[in-house]
Amino acid sequence: MRRSHCNRLPARGSRLTPQPTVPDYIQTSLVPARAALSPLETIERMASDMREAAYREGGLTREGLELLGYSADQIDTHAAAARQLANKQAVLS
């Protein structure tokens, strides 16, 4: 036998705070792009990233640099200099 009415309480307004939307999560989860760095800043930051990755994972690949926000042009132009700087800093520390 089918009932003609629902056995639920009437709807009430929610007192919960609104949940964040997907774009809010995206803004906080992405690594900031490093494409806007100056050439000197790029070399220094890339060297630092290389040293951190060498400590954690044993090294950093081209794909890893791209995931960190470096452009392909930055990698092609500055990776060798950054590697030299990272090696020099590793020896000095």
PDB file of N, CA and C in Angstrom:
ATOM      1  N   MET A   1       0.832  -1.172   0.000  1.00  0.00           N
ATOM      2  CA  MET A   1       0.000   0.000   0.000  1.00  0.00           C
ATOM      3  C   MET A   1       0.885   1.247   0.000  1.00  0.00           C
ATOM      4  N   ARG A   2       0.549   2.174  -0.784  1.00  0.00           N
ATOM      5  CA  ARG A   2       1.325   3.384  -0.972  1.00  0.00           C
ATOM      6  C   ARG A   2       0.773   4.529  -0.137  1.00  0.00           C
ATOM      7  N   ARG A   3       1.704   5.292   0.523  1.00  0.00           N
ATOM      8  CA  ARG A   3       1.265   6.426   1.334  1.00  0.00           C
ATOM      9  C   ARG A   3       1.195   7.675   0.474  1.00  0.00           C
ATOM     10  N   SER A   4       0.341   8.551   0.823  1.00  0.00           N
ATOM     11  CA  SER A   4       0.183   9.777   0.049  1.00  0.00           C
ATOM     12  C   SER A   4       1.004  10.931   0.604  1.00  0.00           C
ATOM     13  N   HIS A   5       1.633  10.769   1.750  1.00  0.00           N
ATOM     14  CA  HIS A   5       2.442  11.851   2.312  1.00  0.00           C
ATOM     15  C   HIS A   5       3.744  11.274   2.883  1.00  0.00           C
ATOM     16  N   CYS A   6       4.721  12.130   3.011  1.00  0.00           N
ATOM     17  CA  CYS A   6       6.039  11.727   3.481  1.00  0.00           C
ATOM     18  C   CYS A   6       6.083  11.826   5.004  1.00  0.00           C
ATOM     19  N   ASN A   7       6.837  10.969   5.624  1.00  0.00           N
ATOM     20  CA  ASN A   7       6.952  10.941   7.072  1.00  0.00           C
ATOM     21  C   ASN A   7       8.221  11.660   7.535  1.00  0.00           C
ATOM     22  N   ARG A   8       8.558  12.796   6.948  1.00  0.00           N
ATOM     23  CA  ARG A   8       9.751  13.555   7.307  1.00  0.00           C
ATOM     24  C   ARG A   8       9.366  14.904   7.890  1.00  0.00           C
ATOM     25  N   LEU A   9      10.315  15.461   8.662  1.00  0.00           N
ATOM     26  CA  LEU A   9      10.099  16.787   9.230  1.00  0.00           C
ATOM     27  C   LEU A   9      10.234  17.845   8.143  1.00  0.00           C
ATOM     28  N   PRO A  10       9.598  18.987   8.321  1.00  0.00           N
ATOM     29  CA  PRO A  10       9.734  20.048   7.324  1.00  0.00           C
ATOM     30  C   PRO A  10      11.183  20.543   7.260  1.00  0.00           C
ATOM     31  N   ALA A  11      11.577  21.035   6.117  1.00  0.00           N
ATOM     32  CA  ALA A  11      12.951  21.511   5.908  1.00  0.00           C
ATOM     33  C   ALA A  11      13.224  22.744   6.749  1.00  0.00           C
ATOM     34  N   ARG A  12      14.465  22.850   7.239  1.00  0.00           N
ATOM     35  CA  ARG A  12      14.897  24.004   8.014  1.00  0.00           C
ATOM     36  C   ARG A  12      16.141  24.584   7.369  1.00  0.00           C
ATOM     37  N   GLY A  13      16.369  25.840   7.573  1.00  0.00           N
ATOM     38  CA  GLY A  13      17.581  26.476   7.060  1.00  0.00           C
ATOM     39  C   GLY A  13      18.817  25.933   7.772  1.00  0.00           C
ATOM     40  N   SER A  14      19.868  25.774   7.068  1.00  0.00           N
ATOM     41  CA  SER A  14      21.102  25.244   7.630  1.00  0.00           C
ATOM     42  C   SER A  14      21.883  26.344   8.339  1.00  0.00           C
ATOM     43  N   ARG A  15      22.448  26.017   9.499  1.00  0.00           N
ATOM     44  CA  ARG A  15      23.287  26.957  10.231  1.00  0.00           C
ATOM     45  C   ARG A  15      24.770  26.719   9.942  1.00  0.00           C
ATOM     46  N   LEU A  16      25.055  25.746   9.112  1.00  0.00           N
ATOM     47  CA  LEU A  16      26.443  25.452   8.775  1.00  0.00           C
ATOM     48  C   LEU A  16      27.004  26.527   7.865  1.00  0.00           C
ATOM     49  N   THR A  17      28.300  26.774   8.005  1.00  0.00           N
ATOM     50  CA  THR A  17      28.943  27.743   7.119  1.00  0.00           C
ATOM     51  C   THR A  17      29.085  27.137   5.727  1.00  0.00           C
ATOM     52  N   PRO A  18      29.011  27.953   4.707  1.00  0.00           N
ATOM     53  CA  PRO A  18      29.153  27.424   3.350  1.00  0.00           C
ATOM     54  C   PRO A  18      30.522  26.774   3.157  1.00  0.00           C
ATOM     55  N   GLN A  19      30.543  25.673   2.447  1.00  0.00           N
ATOM     56  CA  GLN A  19      31.790  24.960   2.184  1.00  0.00           C
ATOM     57  C   GLN A  19      32.566  25.653   1.064  1.00  0.00           C
ATOM     58  N   PRO A  20      33.919  25.553   1.108  1.00  0.00           N
ATOM     59  CA  PRO A  20      34.714  26.165   0.040  1.00  0.00           C
ATOM     60  C   PRO A  20      34.385  25.530  -1.313  1.00  0.00           C
ATOM     61  N   THR A  21      34.536  26.318  -2.334  1.00  0.00           N
ATOM     62  CA  THR A  21      34.276  25.813  -3.674  1.00  0.00           C
ATOM     63  C   THR A  21      35.558  25.231  -4.264  1.00  0.00           C
ATOM     64  N   VAL A  22      35.441  24.509  -5.321  1.00  0.00           N
ATOM     65  CA  VAL A  22      36.599  23.875  -5.941  1.00  0.00           C
ATOM     66  C   VAL A  22      37.682  24.880  -6.312  1.00  0.00           C
ATOM     67  N   PRO A  23      37.375  26.035  -6.888  1.00  0.00           N
ATOM     68  CA  PRO A  23      38.463  26.969  -7.206  1.00  0.00           C
ATOM     69  C   PRO A  23      39.286  27.396  -5.997  1.00  0.00           C
ATOM     70  N   ASP A  24      38.685  27.479  -4.804  1.00  0.00           N
ATOM     71  CA  ASP A  24      39.456  27.805  -3.611  1.00  0.00           C
ATOM     72  C   ASP A  24      40.498  26.730  -3.336  1.00  0.00           C
ATOM     73  N   TYR A  25      40.122  25.485  -3.513  1.00  0.00           N
ATOM     74  CA  TYR A  25      41.078  24.402  -3.315  1.00  0.00           C
ATOM     75  C   TYR A  25      42.186  24.462  -4.362  1.00  0.00           C
ATOM     76  N   ILE A  26      41.836  24.748  -5.585  1.00  0.00           N
ATOM     77  CA  ILE A  26      42.822  24.785  -6.661  1.00  0.00           C
ATOM     78  C   ILE A  26      43.846  25.886  -6.395  1.00  0.00           C
ATOM     79  N   GLN A  27      43.410  27.046  -5.945  1.00  0.00           N
ATOM     80  CA  GLN A  27      44.326  28.155  -5.699  1.00  0.00           C
ATOM     81  C   GLN A  27      45.363  27.804  -4.643  1.00  0.00           C
ATOM     82  N   THR A  28      44.999  27.019  -3.648  1.00  0.00           N
ATOM     83  CA  THR A  28      45.927  26.725  -2.566  1.00  0.00           C
ATOM     84  C   THR A  28      46.743  25.468  -2.807  1.00  0.00           C
ATOM     85  N   SER A  29      46.390  24.652  -3.781  1.00  0.00           N
ATOM     86  CA  SER A  29      47.103  23.399  -3.960  1.00  0.00           C
ATOM     87  C   SER A  29      48.163  23.460  -5.043  1.00  0.00           C
ATOM     88  N   LEU A  30      48.126  24.454  -5.899  1.00  0.00           N
ATOM     89  CA  LEU A  30      49.096  24.541  -6.978  1.00  0.00           C
ATOM     90  C   LEU A  30      50.357  25.268  -6.524  1.00  0.00           C
ATOM     91  N   VAL A  31      51.482  24.822  -7.066  1.00  0.00           N
ATOM     92  CA  VAL A  31      52.747  25.497  -6.802  1.00  0.00           C
ATOM     93  C   VAL A  31      52.764  26.788  -7.609  1.00  0.00           C
ATOM     94  N   PRO A  32      53.122  27.909  -6.995  1.00  0.00           N
ATOM     95  CA  PRO A  32      53.159  29.152  -7.759  1.00  0.00           C
ATOM     96  C   PRO A  32      54.154  29.046  -8.917  1.00  0.00           C
ATOM     97  N   ALA A  33      53.775  29.575 -10.041  1.00  0.00           N
ATOM     98  CA  ALA A  33      54.638  29.523 -11.221  1.00  0.00           C
ATOM     99  C   ALA A  33      55.911  30.315 -10.972  1.00  0.00           C
ATOM    100  N   ARG A  34      57.003  29.768 -11.442  1.00  0.00           N
ATOM    101  CA  ARG A  34      58.286  30.449 -11.283  1.00  0.00           C
ATOM    102  C   ARG A  34      58.709  31.107 -12.591  1.00  0.00           C
ATOM    103  N   ALA A  35      57.812  31.135 -13.553  1.00  0.00           N
ATOM    104  CA  ALA A  35      58.132  31.693 -14.868  1.00  0.00           C
ATOM    105  C   ALA A  35      58.378  33.192 -14.811  1.00  0.00           C
ATOM    106  N   ALA A  36      57.892  33.868 -13.799  1.00  0.00           N
ATOM    107  CA  ALA A  36      58.037  35.332 -13.722  1.00  0.00           C
ATOM    108  C   ALA A  36      59.326  35.765 -13.033  1.00  0.00           C
ATOM    109  N   LEU A  37      60.149  34.822 -12.590  1.00  0.00           N
ATOM    110  CA  LEU A  37      61.382  35.173 -11.898  1.00  0.00           C
ATOM    111  C   LEU A  37      62.406  35.753 -12.873  1.00  0.00           C
ATOM    112  N   SER A  38      63.257  36.614 -12.349  1.00  0.00           N
ATOM    113  CA  SER A  38      64.360  37.135 -13.165  1.00  0.00           C
ATOM    114  C   SER A  38      65.364  36.009 -13.393  1.00  0.00           C
ATOM    115  N   PRO A  39      66.274  36.162 -14.363  1.00  0.00           N
ATOM    116  CA  PRO A  39      67.253  35.095 -14.604  1.00  0.00           C
ATOM    117  C   PRO A  39      68.078  34.725 -13.362  1.00  0.00           C
ATOM    118  N   LEU A  40      68.543  35.708 -12.613  1.00  0.00           N
ATOM    119  CA  LEU A  40      69.332  35.417 -11.410  1.00  0.00           C
ATOM    120  C   LEU A  40      68.483  34.710 -10.356  1.00  0.00           C
ATOM    121  N   GLU A  41      67.261  35.199 -10.143  1.00  0.00           N
ATOM    122  CA  GLU A  41      66.357  34.549  -9.191  1.00  0.00           C
ATOM    123  C   GLU A  41      66.026  33.133  -9.633  1.00  0.00           C
ATOM    124  N   THR A  42      65.872  32.927 -10.941  1.00  0.00           N
ATOM    125  CA  THR A  42      65.573  31.599 -11.467  1.00  0.00           C
ATOM    126  C   THR A  42      66.698  30.630 -11.148  1.00  0.00           C
ATOM    127  N   ILE A  43      67.937  31.051 -11.391  1.00  0.00           N
ATOM    128  CA  ILE A  43      69.081  30.175 -11.125  1.00  0.00           C
ATOM    129  C   ILE A  43      69.174  29.850  -9.640  1.00  0.00           C
ATOM    130  N   GLU A  44      69.025  30.854  -8.785  1.00  0.00           N
ATOM    131  CA  GLU A  44      69.119  30.628  -7.345  1.00  0.00           C
ATOM    132  C   GLU A  44      67.997  29.727  -6.834  1.00  0.00           C
ATOM    133  N   ARG A  45      66.780  29.990  -7.290  1.00  0.00           N
ATOM    134  CA  ARG A  45      65.637  29.184  -6.833  1.00  0.00           C
ATOM    135  C   ARG A  45      65.722  27.761  -7.378  1.00  0.00           C
ATOM    136  N   MET A  46      66.128  27.614  -8.633  1.00  0.00           N
ATOM    137  CA  MET A  46      66.249  26.293  -9.236  1.00  0.00           C
ATOM    138  C   MET A  46      67.343  25.491  -8.517  1.00  0.00           C
ATOM    139  N   ALA A  47      68.452  26.140  -8.187  1.00  0.00           N
ATOM    140  CA  ALA A  47      69.521  25.467  -7.446  1.00  0.00           C
ATOM    141  C   ALA A  47      69.017  25.003  -6.082  1.00  0.00           C
ATOM    142  N   SER A  48      68.260  25.850  -5.422  1.00  0.00           N
ATOM    143  CA  SER A  48      67.684  25.485  -4.130  1.00  0.00           C
ATOM    144  C   SER A  48      66.722  24.297  -4.270  1.00  0.00           C
ATOM    145  N   ASP A  49      65.886  24.326  -5.298  1.00  0.00           N
ATOM    146  CA  ASP A  49      64.963  23.219  -5.534  1.00  0.00           C
ATOM    147  C   ASP A  49      65.719  21.930  -5.846  1.00  0.00           C
ATOM    148  N   MET A  50      66.809  22.038  -6.587  1.00  0.00           N
ATOM    149  CA  MET A  50      67.620  20.861  -6.917  1.00  0.00           C
ATOM    150  C   MET A  50      68.246  20.263  -5.661  1.00  0.00           C
ATOM    151  N   ARG A  51      68.753  21.124  -4.784  1.00  0.00           N
ATOM    152  CA  ARG A  51      69.359  20.628  -3.542  1.00  0.00           C
ATOM    153  C   ARG A  51      68.324  19.972  -2.639  1.00  0.00           C
ATOM    154  N   GLU A  52      67.141  20.587  -2.530  1.00  0.00           N
ATOM    155  CA  GLU A  52      66.084  19.991  -1.709  1.00  0.00           C
ATOM    156  C   GLU A  52      65.648  18.636  -2.260  1.00  0.00           C
ATOM    157  N   ALA A  53      65.502  18.553  -3.583  1.00  0.00           N
ATOM    158  CA  ALA A  53      65.093  17.298  -4.203  1.00  0.00           C
ATOM    159  C   ALA A  53      66.183  16.242  -4.065  1.00  0.00           C
ATOM    160  N   ALA A  54      67.450  16.647  -4.146  1.00  0.00           N
ATOM    161  CA  ALA A  54      68.551  15.694  -3.984  1.00  0.00           C
ATOM    162  C   ALA A  54      68.542  15.115  -2.571  1.00  0.00           C
ATOM    163  N   TYR A  55      68.220  15.942  -1.605  1.00  0.00           N
ATOM    164  CA  TYR A  55      68.152  15.475  -0.220  1.00  0.00           C
ATOM    165  C   TYR A  55      66.976  14.527  -0.007  1.00  0.00           C
ATOM    166  N   ARG A  56      65.806  14.878  -0.562  1.00  0.00           N
ATOM    167  CA  ARG A  56      64.589  14.085  -0.359  1.00  0.00           C
ATOM    168  C   ARG A  56      64.531  12.852  -1.247  1.00  0.00           C
ATOM    169  N   GLU A  57      64.788  13.049  -2.539  1.00  0.00           N
ATOM    170  CA  GLU A  57      64.492  12.013  -3.520  1.00  0.00           C
ATOM    171  C   GLU A  57      65.698  11.535  -4.306  1.00  0.00           C
ATOM    172  N   GLY A  58      66.822  12.171  -4.156  1.00  0.00           N
ATOM    173  CA  GLY A  58      68.003  11.776  -4.901  1.00  0.00           C
ATOM    174  C   GLY A  58      68.243  12.589  -6.154  1.00  0.00           C
ATOM    175  N   GLY A  59      67.352  13.462  -6.526  1.00  0.00           N
ATOM    176  CA  GLY A  59      67.548  14.294  -7.711  1.00  0.00           C
ATOM    177  C   GLY A  59      66.257  14.879  -8.218  1.00  0.00           C
ATOM    178  N   LEU A  60      66.381  15.663  -9.269  1.00  0.00           N
ATOM    179  CA  LEU A  60      65.233  16.352  -9.847  1.00  0.00           C
ATOM    180  C   LEU A  60      65.319  16.260 -11.363  1.00  0.00           C
ATOM    181  N   THR A  61      64.272  15.771 -11.984  1.00  0.00           N
ATOM    182  CA  THR A  61      64.235  15.632 -13.434  1.00  0.00           C
ATOM    183  C   THR A  61      63.670  16.891 -14.077  1.00  0.00           C
ATOM    184  N   ARG A  62      63.741  16.920 -15.403  1.00  0.00           N
ATOM    185  CA  ARG A  62      63.147  18.027 -16.154  1.00  0.00           C
ATOM    186  C   ARG A  62      61.655  18.122 -15.862  1.00  0.00           C
ATOM    187  N   GLU A  63      60.982  16.969 -15.822  1.00  0.00           N
ATOM    188  CA  GLU A  63      59.550  16.952 -15.523  1.00  0.00           C
ATOM    189  C   GLU A  63      59.284  17.509 -14.122  1.00  0.00           C
ATOM    190  N   GLY A  64      60.159  17.185 -13.188  1.00  0.00           N
ATOM    191  CA  GLY A  64      60.018  17.718 -11.839  1.00  0.00           C
ATOM    192  C   GLY A  64      60.137  19.226 -11.800  1.00  0.00           C
ATOM    193  N   LEU A  65      61.073  19.762 -12.587  1.00  0.00           N
ATOM    194  CA  LEU A  65      61.205  21.218 -12.667  1.00  0.00           C
ATOM    195  C   LEU A  65      59.958  21.852 -13.272  1.00  0.00           C
ATOM    196  N   GLU A  66      59.402  21.202 -14.288  1.00  0.00           N
ATOM    197  CA  GLU A  66      58.175  21.723 -14.893  1.00  0.00           C
ATOM    198  C   GLU A  66      57.020  21.691 -13.901  1.00  0.00           C
ATOM    199  N   LEU A  67      56.945  20.638 -13.089  1.00  0.00           N
ATOM    200  CA  LEU A  67      55.888  20.550 -12.078  1.00  0.00           C
ATOM    201  C   LEU A  67      56.050  21.624 -11.006  1.00  0.00           C
ATOM    202  N   LEU A  68      57.265  22.072 -10.789  1.00  0.00           N
ATOM    203  CA  LEU A  68      57.499  23.146  -9.819  1.00  0.00           C
ATOM    204  C   LEU A  68      57.169  24.520 -10.371  1.00  0.00           C
ATOM    205  N   GLY A  69      56.873  24.612 -11.670  1.00  0.00           N
ATOM    206  CA  GLY A  69      56.442  25.877 -12.240  1.00  0.00           C
ATOM    207  C   GLY A  69      57.444  26.563 -13.141  1.00  0.00           C
ATOM    208  N   TYR A  70      58.558  25.906 -13.437  1.00  0.00           N
ATOM    209  CA  TYR A  70      59.520  26.502 -14.367  1.00  0.00           C
ATOM    210  C   TYR A  70      59.051  26.289 -15.796  1.00  0.00           C
ATOM    211  N   SER A  71      59.290  27.273 -16.634  1.00  0.00           N
ATOM    212  CA  SER A  71      58.933  27.144 -18.047  1.00  0.00           C
ATOM    213  C   SER A  71      60.018  26.329 -18.753  1.00  0.00           C
ATOM    214  N   ALA A  72      59.682  25.787 -19.903  1.00  0.00           N
ATOM    215  CA  ALA A  72      60.645  25.006 -20.680  1.00  0.00           C
ATOM    216  C   ALA A  72      61.841  25.869 -21.065  1.00  0.00           C
ATOM    217  N   ASP A  73      61.589  27.137 -21.392  1.00  0.00           N
ATOM    218  CA  ASP A  73      62.669  28.054 -21.755  1.00  0.00           C
ATOM    219  C   ASP A  73      63.611  28.285 -20.574  1.00  0.00           C
ATOM    220  N   GLN A  74      63.052  28.451 -19.381  1.00  0.00           N
ATOM    221  CA  GLN A  74      63.882  28.633 -18.187  1.00  0.00           C
ATOM    222  C   GLN A  74      64.755  27.401 -17.952  1.00  0.00           C
ATOM    223  N   ILE A  75      64.174  26.231 -18.110  1.00  0.00           N
ATOM    224  CA  ILE A  75      64.922  24.998 -17.884  1.00  0.00           C
ATOM    225  C   ILE A  75      66.057  24.884 -18.898  1.00  0.00           C
ATOM    226  N   ASP A  76      65.749  25.122 -20.170  1.00  0.00           N
ATOM    227  CA  ASP A  76      66.773  25.037 -21.211  1.00  0.00           C
ATOM    228  C   ASP A  76      67.898  26.038 -20.986  1.00  0.00           C
ATOM    229  N   THR A  77      67.546  27.237 -20.538  1.00  0.00           N
ATOM    230  CA  THR A  77      68.522  28.319 -20.404  1.00  0.00           C
ATOM    231  C   THR A  77      69.322  28.247 -19.109  1.00  0.00           C
ATOM    232  N   HIS A  78      68.676  27.897 -17.994  1.00  0.00           N
ATOM    233  CA  HIS A  78      69.314  28.077 -16.688  1.00  0.00           C
ATOM    234  C   HIS A  78      69.612  26.788 -15.918  1.00  0.00           C
ATOM    235  N   ALA A  79      69.216  25.642 -16.389  1.00  0.00           N
ATOM    236  CA  ALA A  79      69.398  24.406 -15.617  1.00  0.00           C
ATOM    237  C   ALA A  79      70.875  24.096 -15.371  1.00  0.00           C
ATOM    238  N   ALA A  80      71.720  24.283 -16.362  1.00  0.00           N
ATOM    239  CA  ALA A  80      73.149  23.982 -16.191  1.00  0.00           C
ATOM    240  C   ALA A  80      73.778  24.891 -15.138  1.00  0.00           C
ATOM    241  N   ALA A  81      73.471  26.182 -15.200  1.00  0.00           N
ATOM    242  CA  ALA A  81      74.016  27.120 -14.214  1.00  0.00           C
ATOM    243  C   ALA A  81      73.474  26.821 -12.817  1.00  0.00           C
ATOM    244  N   ALA A  82      72.211  26.467 -12.746  1.00  0.00           N
ATOM    245  CA  ALA A  82      71.620  26.136 -11.449  1.00  0.00           C
ATOM    246  C   ALA A  82      72.242  24.865 -10.879  1.00  0.00           C
ATOM    247  N   ARG A  83      72.516  23.886 -11.737  1.00  0.00           N
ATOM    248  CA  ARG A  83      73.158  22.654 -11.284  1.00  0.00           C
ATOM    249  C   ARG A  83      74.551  22.943 -10.734  1.00  0.00           C
ATOM    250  N   GLN A  84      75.316  23.803 -11.424  1.00  0.00           N
ATOM    251  CA  GLN A  84      76.648  24.181 -10.937  1.00  0.00           C
ATOM    252  C   GLN A  84      76.565  24.878  -9.578  1.00  0.00           C
ATOM    253  N   LEU A  85      75.609  25.785  -9.445  1.00  0.00           N
ATOM    254  CA  LEU A  85      75.429  26.488  -8.180  1.00  0.00           C
ATOM    255  C   LEU A  85      75.031  25.524  -7.069  1.00  0.00           C
ATOM    256  N   ALA A  86      74.134  24.615  -7.369  1.00  0.00           N
ATOM    257  CA  ALA A  86      73.694  23.629  -6.372  1.00  0.00           C
ATOM    258  C   ALA A  86      74.857  22.756  -5.931  1.00  0.00           C
ATOM    259  N   ASN A  87      75.687  22.326  -6.864  1.00  0.00           N
ATOM    260  CA  ASN A  87      76.860  21.518  -6.526  1.00  0.00           C
ATOM    261  C   ASN A  87      77.861  22.308  -5.688  1.00  0.00           C
ATOM    262  N   LYS A  88      78.074  23.593  -6.031  1.00  0.00           N
ATOM    263  CA  LYS A  88      78.985  24.441  -5.284  1.00  0.00           C
ATOM    264  C   LYS A  88      78.474  24.643  -3.847  1.00  0.00           C
ATOM    265  N   GLN A  89      77.177  24.881  -3.711  1.00  0.00           N
ATOM    266  CA  GLN A  89      76.592  25.076  -2.375  1.00  0.00           C
ATOM    267  C   GLN A  89      76.662  23.795  -1.562  1.00  0.00           C
ATOM    268  N   ALA A  90      76.521  22.646  -2.218  1.00  0.00           N
ATOM    269  CA  ALA A  90      76.586  21.371  -1.509  1.00  0.00           C
ATOM    270  C   ALA A  90      77.993  21.118  -0.967  1.00  0.00           C
ATOM    271  N   VAL A  91      79.007  21.512  -1.737  1.00  0.00           N
ATOM    272  CA  VAL A  91      80.385  21.338  -1.307  1.00  0.00           C
ATOM    273  C   VAL A  91      80.709  22.265  -0.149  1.00  0.00           C
ATOM    274  N   LEU A  92      80.190  23.482  -0.196  1.00  0.00           N
ATOM    275  CA  LEU A  92      80.477  24.462   0.847  1.00  0.00           C
ATOM    276  C   LEU A  92      79.767  24.178   2.162  1.00  0.00           C
ATOM    277  N   SER A  93      78.684  23.418   2.113  1.00  0.00           N
ATOM    278  CA  SER A  93      77.935  23.187   3.363  1.00  0.00           C
ATOM    279  C   SER A  93      78.392  21.952   4.089  1.00  0.00           C
TER     280      SER A  93
END
